[in-house]
Amino acid sequence: MKSRFQIATSAVALTICSLSSAAFAQSTGSIEVDDAEEAIVVTGTRADQGVKGVVIPDATKPRAVLTEALIATQPSGQSILNTINQVPGVNFTNSDAYGSSGGNLRIRGFDGNRISLTFDGFPLNDTGNYAIYSNQMLDPELIYSVNVNLGTTDVDSPTASAAGGTVNYLTRTPGSELGGMAAITIGGENFRRAFGMLDTGELTSAGTRAFIAASKTQYDKFKGPGEMKKFQVNAGVYQPIGDNGDFIYIKGHYNENRNNFYRNINLTEIRSLTGRPAMADVGGFTAAQENAIFNFDNLASCNRTVAGAGAQNDGSNTGPNGSGAAAASIAGSGANNPLNSSSCSNFYGVRVNPSDTGNIRLNSKFTITDNLTFTLDAGYQTVRANGGGSTTISETSAIVRGSSTLAGVDYNGDGDFLDTIRFYTPNNTETKRLTVLSSLIWDISDAHRVRVAYTFDRGRHRQTGEWGYLTAQGGAESPFGGLSGRNVLAADGVALRQRDRLSIALLNQLSAQYVGKFFDDALRVEAGLRMPFFERNLENFCYTQTGGSGFATCTSQTVGTTAVANSGGAIFVVSPTAAGPYAANAVWAPFKANYKFSPVLPSFGFTYRLTDDAAVFGSYAKGFSSPRTDNLYRAPIVNVDPETTDTFDLGVRYTTGRVQALATAWMTNFKNRIVTSFDQVNAISVDRNIGTVKGKGVDVGLAIRPLDWFTFQGNASYNDSTLRDNILVSSTVTLPTKGKRVVETPKWTLGYRASVEFGPASAGLQVKYVSDRFATDLNDIKSGAYTTADFDARFNLETIGLKNSWLQLNVTNIFDRFYLANLGTQIAGPANNGLVTISGLAAGASIPGGSAPNFSIGAPRTVSGTVRIGF
């Protein structure tokens, strides 16, 4: 006889696959455990009890879920990470109104690099620096649900960086009947998007069904020249096995982005434009000042349209890749010449962000016996991407001469070696990644369940910087530079590059989980143990500058081990064990390194049902984040430990078909925080563990439908996260950062969404308030609070016989508020402004390691309209 665990497992798995139940975890194994448990403890599925796309699962940890009912109200093509802004504890700042130019995610004060992002359970964070690229997400029409774990992970999470929590979104399953939909959207900034999807219905008597979908998006930047282009294709084949919920689901995904970056403004530029040279509280602008800041991109000298050929420093004005004051054939001259060697690093033609990503994913579940279930997920991913950029170089530099005895290279063909040439110099990253997640679930009895899991994740991370040529208009000949186009060759025939390294990130992880029910199922207890064995194998094929920046010097010139004069580009090698300080032209030789990390990460949680609708819960989880490749490539020997967290949550939830409510108090101890600080012994900056961050706060979420035609969803979060240590930035200066708030982390975030429905018409207004955020660890520069509001309205066409069809209007930032969105944070501002007392540093003096933070401008009011036709 099947146990109650197994009955629930089969029932829930079946409903998950048919999209009528909530799949709220990450891997198939976690879905089986979590959803089966919730189905036993509370009668009915969680999806049935959700309120207009907001679901509070009956989990032992703080978790929030948004389903397609809410996702579909957002602008066409919007990044799913912007949608989760409605979750308490989450703050996402979008780079524009449509989501294809990226953004910045923070959860409970942790930045995106410390949050695990997964797609059907498969990791999406960069294998090197753990970055999240929000513009590469799955088309929102294909996302069934997205869940957010606040401060914790699932026991089998395939990650080496999840100190701050996890985000996972799940792909819809193809429908059992032939059908599909097509949608066209137009909007402000010349926005155009087309999306189409086809479900095949059941193709065989065994229930085989499939889907295919594609989209194409293009629009202009809302400020400054340039545009965003995105193309995506998805497909999937779903095969049910038997009648107990077993299945195999294979999916494929390809995404292509071709974007121009926005030109962000820094503190020094804001001070100049506003006439406030001592500004530390960045906000409170007049209308005229807002207008000046907003239009700064258009006024920047390098953001000009270019026509004609390049120019040379010697004034001959011929050839395609020169730069200098002679610019008769350029639109603008001198400083306005987009190819000028003294400016133009921000010219939009080279500030590009091309990416090609693809993956194949398999999710599956197999019932072995009545009490034993096996799940297997496997995926392979490929990524090619860069962030653009350009560099000028003399035709006679040491790197250009290389090992040759020639005087240089005449790159522009004007018959001399007198010129400084600008080239397209992106840092390309190519990743090949294989991931396997497996779970074996044993129902010991009606009240006890055990799961063991194994996770494998291997990423081959190739980072190169092959130089490429510019067109006559100043843009890149090839979006990936010399990797896919013409190489720029030194005099000895060696291709110029600024980076050349290979990294292997290898994760072998064992995990175990116990679930037990007591007191007539009123109490559920979970205990887990995650044991990641993580290894980084690194190989740097270039020399490394000893200043602590980690920058590479890739050259074929002769390099010895004897000190040479710092002139003409000469460099020499020093031993990695040699004591500093080092000469300015000293470098470390190419090196290999291996780092291993094997923490033991326990977790524990409980939920106690007070009534059929109310419960209390609590959890503890230990997390970790291993050092990033950029941390480890700074020197041949890096002594840095993984970051770790201890997170405690205690909360209460109330869930019915009309109310979903959650309140959680939390505390996190974040240890071994990695920052760049000063090494007094060797007189260089290095990445090191500098101490602890302590965070505590409260997250509250509510979704209520008091009337059939009215729904209210609200969230509020309080976050008090502070640094507990000071930071040494020079031999004489220590920044008093102890007690300072964590950068880019608002103390308060508040949000709500109110929606109404009258027959075929519906409308919603969602608002988000973000309190002030500090832009530096020293807390000497602050960005002001802001409030934004978005509006959506829909008219359902089912009244005229068109099922799954509607007209939809979206207006982002409906009140057209000016605000600063993403912050480019620093350790401290450029100079001591006197707001914080710094021992040994006079007011107005430059702060070692300090710099002017950057700020991105939030998108203005933007209107778009969608026509969606289902069939």
Coordinates of N, CA and C in Angstrom, one line a residue, residues 270-374:
I270 N 27.8 65.1 -11.1 CA 26.6 65.7 -10.6 C 26.9 67.0 -9.8
R271 N 27.9 67.0 -9.0 CA 28.3 68.2 -8.3 C 28.5 69.4 -9.3
S272 N 29.2 69.1 -10.4 CA 29.5 70.2 -11.3 C 28.2 70.7 -12.0
L273 N 27.3 69.8 -12.4 CA 26.1 70.1 -13.1 C 25.1 70.9 -12.2
T274 N 25.1 70.6 -10.9 CA 24.2 71.2 -10.0 C 24.7 72.4 -9.3
G275 N 26.0 72.6 -9.4 CA 26.6 73.7 -8.7 C 26.7 73.5 -7.2
R276 N 26.8 72.2 -6.8 CA 26.8 71.9 -5.4 C 28.1 71.1 -5.1
P277 N 29.3 71.8 -5.1 CA 30.6 71.1 -5.0 C 30.8 70.2 -3.8
A278 N 30.1 70.4 -2.7 CA 30.2 69.6 -1.5 C 29.1 68.6 -1.3
M279 N 28.3 68.4 -2.3 CA 27.2 67.5 -2.2 C 27.6 66.1 -1.6
A280 N 26.9 65.7 -0.6 CA 27.1 64.3 0.0 C 25.8 63.6 0.0
D281 N 24.7 64.3 0.2 CA 23.3 63.7 0.1 C 22.8 64.0 -1.3
V282 N 22.9 62.9 -2.2 CA 22.7 63.1 -3.6 C 21.1 63.0 -3.8
G283 N 20.5 64.1 -3.9 CA 19.1 64.2 -4.0 C 18.6 65.6 -3.8
G284 N 17.3 65.8 -3.7 CA 16.7 67.1 -3.5 C 17.0 68.1 -4.6
F285 N 17.0 67.6 -5.8 CA 17.3 68.4 -7.0 C 16.1 69.3 -7.4
T286 N 16.5 70.5 -7.9 CA 15.5 71.3 -8.6 C 15.1 70.7 -9.9
A287 N 14.0 71.2 -10.5 CA 13.6 70.7 -11.9 C 14.7 70.9 -12.9
A288 N 15.4 72.1 -12.8 CA 16.5 72.4 -13.7 C 17.7 71.5 -13.5
Q289 N 18.0 71.2 -12.3 CA 19.1 70.3 -12.0 C 18.8 68.8 -12.5
E290 N 17.5 68.4 -12.2 CA 17.1 67.1 -12.7 C 17.3 67.0 -14.2
N291 N 16.9 68.1 -14.9 CA 17.0 68.1 -16.4 C 18.4 68.0 -16.9
A292 N 19.3 68.7 -16.1 CA 20.7 68.7 -16.5 C 21.3 67.4 -16.3
I293 N 21.0 66.7 -15.2 CA 21.5 65.4 -14.9 C 21.0 64.4 -15.9
F294 N 19.7 64.5 -16.2 CA 19.1 63.5 -17.1 C 19.7 63.6 -18.5
N295 N 19.9 64.8 -19.0 CA 20.5 65.0 -20.3 C 22.0 65.0 -20.4
F296 N 22.6 64.6 -19.3 CA 24.1 64.6 -19.3 C 24.6 63.7 -20.4
D297 N 24.0 62.5 -20.6 CA 24.4 61.6 -21.6 C 24.5 62.2 -23.0
N298 N 23.5 63.0 -23.3 CA 23.5 63.6 -24.7 C 24.5 64.7 -24.8
L299 N 25.0 65.3 -23.7 CA 26.0 66.3 -23.8 C 27.4 65.8 -23.7
A300 N 27.6 64.5 -23.3 CA 28.9 64.0 -23.2 C 29.6 64.0 -24.6
S301 N 30.9 64.4 -24.6 CA 31.6 64.7 -25.8 C 31.7 63.4 -26.7
C302 N 31.7 62.3 -26.1 CA 31.9 61.1 -27.0 C 30.6 60.5 -27.5
N303 N 29.5 60.9 -27.0 CA 28.3 60.3 -27.5 C 27.7 61.2 -28.7
R304 N 28.5 61.2 -29.7 CA 28.1 61.9 -30.9 C 28.1 60.9 -32.1
T305 N 27.3 61.2 -33.1 CA 27.2 60.4 -34.3 C 28.5 60.6 -35.1
V306 N 29.1 59.6 -35.6 CA 30.3 59.7 -36.3 C 30.1 59.5 -37.8
A307 N 30.7 60.2 -38.6 CA 30.6 60.0 -40.1 C 32.0 60.2 -40.7
G308 N 32.3 59.3 -41.6 CA 33.6 59.4 -42.3 C 34.6 58.6 -41.6
A309 N 35.9 58.8 -42.0 CA 37.0 58.0 -41.5 C 37.7 58.6 -40.3
G310 N 38.6 57.9 -39.8 CA 39.3 58.4 -38.6 C 40.4 59.4 -38.9
A311 N 41.1 59.8 -37.9 CA 42.2 60.8 -38.1 C 43.4 60.4 -37.3
Q312 N 44.5 61.0 -37.6 CA 45.8 60.6 -36.9 C 46.4 61.8 -36.1
N313 N 47.2 61.5 -35.2 CA 47.9 62.5 -34.4 C 48.8 63.4 -35.3
D314 N 49.3 62.8 -36.4 CA 50.3 63.6 -37.2 C 49.5 64.5 -38.2
G315 N 48.2 64.5 -38.2 CA 47.4 65.4 -38.9 C 47.2 65.0 -40.4
S316 N 47.6 63.9 -40.8 CA 47.5 63.6 -42.3 C 46.1 63.2 -42.6
N317 N 45.2 62.9 -41.6 CA 43.8 62.7 -41.8 C 43.5 61.6 -42.9
T318 N 44.2 60.5 -42.8 CA 43.8 59.4 -43.7 C 43.9 58.1 -42.8
G319 N 43.1 57.1 -43.3 CA 43.2 55.8 -42.6 C 42.0 55.6 -41.7
P320 N 41.6 54.4 -41.4 CA 40.4 54.0 -40.7 C 40.4 54.0 -39.2
N321 N 41.6 53.9 -38.6 CA 41.6 53.7 -37.1 C 42.5 54.7 -36.4
G322 N 42.6 55.9 -36.8 CA 43.4 56.9 -36.1 C 42.6 57.6 -35.1
S323 N 43.3 58.5 -34.4 CA 42.7 59.4 -33.4 C 43.6 60.6 -33.2
G324 N 42.9 61.7 -32.9 CA 43.7 62.9 -32.7 C 42.9 64.2 -33.0
A325 N 43.6 65.3 -33.0 CA 42.9 66.6 -33.2 C 42.5 66.8 -34.6
A326 N 43.2 66.3 -35.6 CA 42.8 66.5 -37.0 C 41.6 65.6 -37.3
A327 N 40.4 66.2 -37.4 CA 39.2 65.5 -37.5 C 38.2 66.1 -38.6
A328 N 38.8 66.5 -39.7 CA 38.0 67.2 -40.7 C 36.8 66.3 -41.2
S329 N 37.0 65.0 -41.2 CA 35.9 64.2 -41.7 C 35.0 63.6 -40.6
I330 N 35.2 64.1 -39.3 CA 34.5 63.6 -38.2 C 33.4 64.7 -37.8
A331 N 32.3 64.2 -37.4 CA 31.2 65.1 -36.9 C 31.7 65.6 -35.5
G332 N 32.4 66.8 -35.5 CA 33.0 67.3 -34.3 C 34.5 67.2 -34.4
S333 N 35.2 67.9 -33.6 CA 36.7 67.9 -33.7 C 37.3 68.0 -32.3
G334 N 38.6 67.7 -32.3 CA 39.2 67.8 -31.0 C 38.6 66.9 -30.0
A335 N 38.2 67.4 -28.8 CA 37.6 66.6 -27.8 C 36.3 65.9 -28.2
N336 N 35.6 66.5 -29.2 CA 34.4 65.9 -29.7 C 34.6 64.8 -30.7
N337 N 35.8 64.5 -31.1 CA 36.1 63.4 -32.0 C 35.9 62.1 -31.2
P338 N 34.9 61.2 -31.6 CA 34.7 60.0 -30.9 C 35.9 59.0 -30.9
L339 N 36.9 59.3 -31.7 CA 38.0 58.4 -31.7 C 39.2 59.1 -31.1
N340 N 39.0 60.2 -30.4 CA 40.1 61.0 -29.8 C 40.8 60.2 -28.7
S341 N 42.1 60.2 -28.6 CA 42.8 59.4 -27.6 C 42.6 59.9 -26.2
S342 N 42.3 61.2 -26.1 CA 42.2 61.8 -24.7 C 40.8 61.7 -24.1
S343 N 39.8 61.2 -24.8 CA 38.5 61.0 -24.3 C 37.8 59.8 -25.0
C344 N 36.5 59.8 -24.9 CA 35.8 58.9 -25.7 C 35.7 57.4 -25.3
S345 N 36.2 57.2 -24.1 CA 36.1 55.8 -23.6 C 34.6 55.4 -23.4
N346 N 33.7 56.4 -23.3 CA 32.3 56.2 -23.1 C 31.5 56.3 -24.4
F347 N 32.2 56.4 -25.6 CA 31.5 56.5 -26.8 C 30.5 55.3 -27.0
Y348 N 29.3 55.6 -27.3 CA 28.3 54.5 -27.3 C 28.6 53.4 -28.2
G349 N 29.3 53.7 -29.3 CA 29.6 52.7 -30.3 C 30.5 51.5 -29.8
V350 N 31.3 51.8 -28.7 CA 32.1 50.7 -28.1 C 31.6 50.4 -26.7
R351 N 30.6 51.1 -26.2 CA 30.1 50.7 -24.9 C 28.9 49.8 -25.2
V352 N 29.2 48.6 -25.5 CA 28.2 47.6 -26.0 C 28.2 46.4 -25.0
N353 N 27.2 45.6 -25.1 CA 27.0 44.4 -24.2 C 26.4 43.3 -25.0
P354 N 27.2 42.7 -25.9 CA 26.7 41.5 -26.7 C 26.7 40.3 -25.8
S355 N 25.7 39.4 -26.0 CA 25.8 38.1 -25.3 C 25.0 37.1 -26.1
D356 N 25.5 35.9 -26.2 CA 24.8 34.7 -26.8 C 24.8 33.6 -25.7
T357 N 23.6 33.3 -25.3 CA 23.5 32.2 -24.2 C 22.5 31.1 -24.7
G358 N 22.8 29.9 -24.3 CA 21.9 28.8 -24.7 C 22.0 27.7 -23.7
N359 N 21.0 26.9 -23.6 CA 21.0 25.7 -22.7 C 20.1 24.7 -23.1
I360 N 20.3 23.5 -22.7 CA 19.4 22.3 -22.8 C 19.2 21.8 -21.4
R361 N 17.9 21.6 -21.0 CA 17.6 21.2 -19.6 C 16.7 20.0 -19.6
L362 N 17.0 19.1 -18.7 CA 16.1 17.9 -18.5 C 15.7 17.9 -17.1
N363 N 14.4 17.8 -16.8 CA 13.8 17.5 -15.5 C 13.0 16.2 -15.6
S364 N 13.2 15.4 -14.6 CA 12.5 14.1 -14.6 C 12.2 13.5 -13.2
K365 N 11.2 12.6 -13.2 CA 10.9 12.0 -11.9 C 10.5 10.5 -12.2
F366 N 11.0 9.6 -11.4 CA 10.7 8.2 -11.6 C 10.3 7.6 -10.2
T367 N 9.2 6.9 -10.2 CA 8.8 6.1 -9.0 C 9.3 4.7 -9.1
I368 N 10.2 4.4 -8.1 CA 10.9 3.1 -8.1 C 10.0 2.1 -7.4
T369 N 9.6 2.4 -6.3 CA 8.6 1.6 -5.5 C 7.6 2.5 -4.9
D370 N 6.6 1.9 -4.2 CA 5.6 2.7 -3.6 C 6.2 3.8 -2.6
N371 N 7.3 3.5 -2.1 CA 7.9 4.4 -1.1 C 9.2 5.0 -1.5
L372 N 9.6 4.8 -2.7 CA 10.9 5.3 -3.1 C 10.8 6.0 -4.5
T373 N 11.3 7.2 -4.5 CA 11.2 8.1 -5.7 C 12.6 8.6 -6.1
F374 N 12.9 8.6 -7.4 CA 14.2 9.2 -7.9 C 13.9 10.3 -8.8

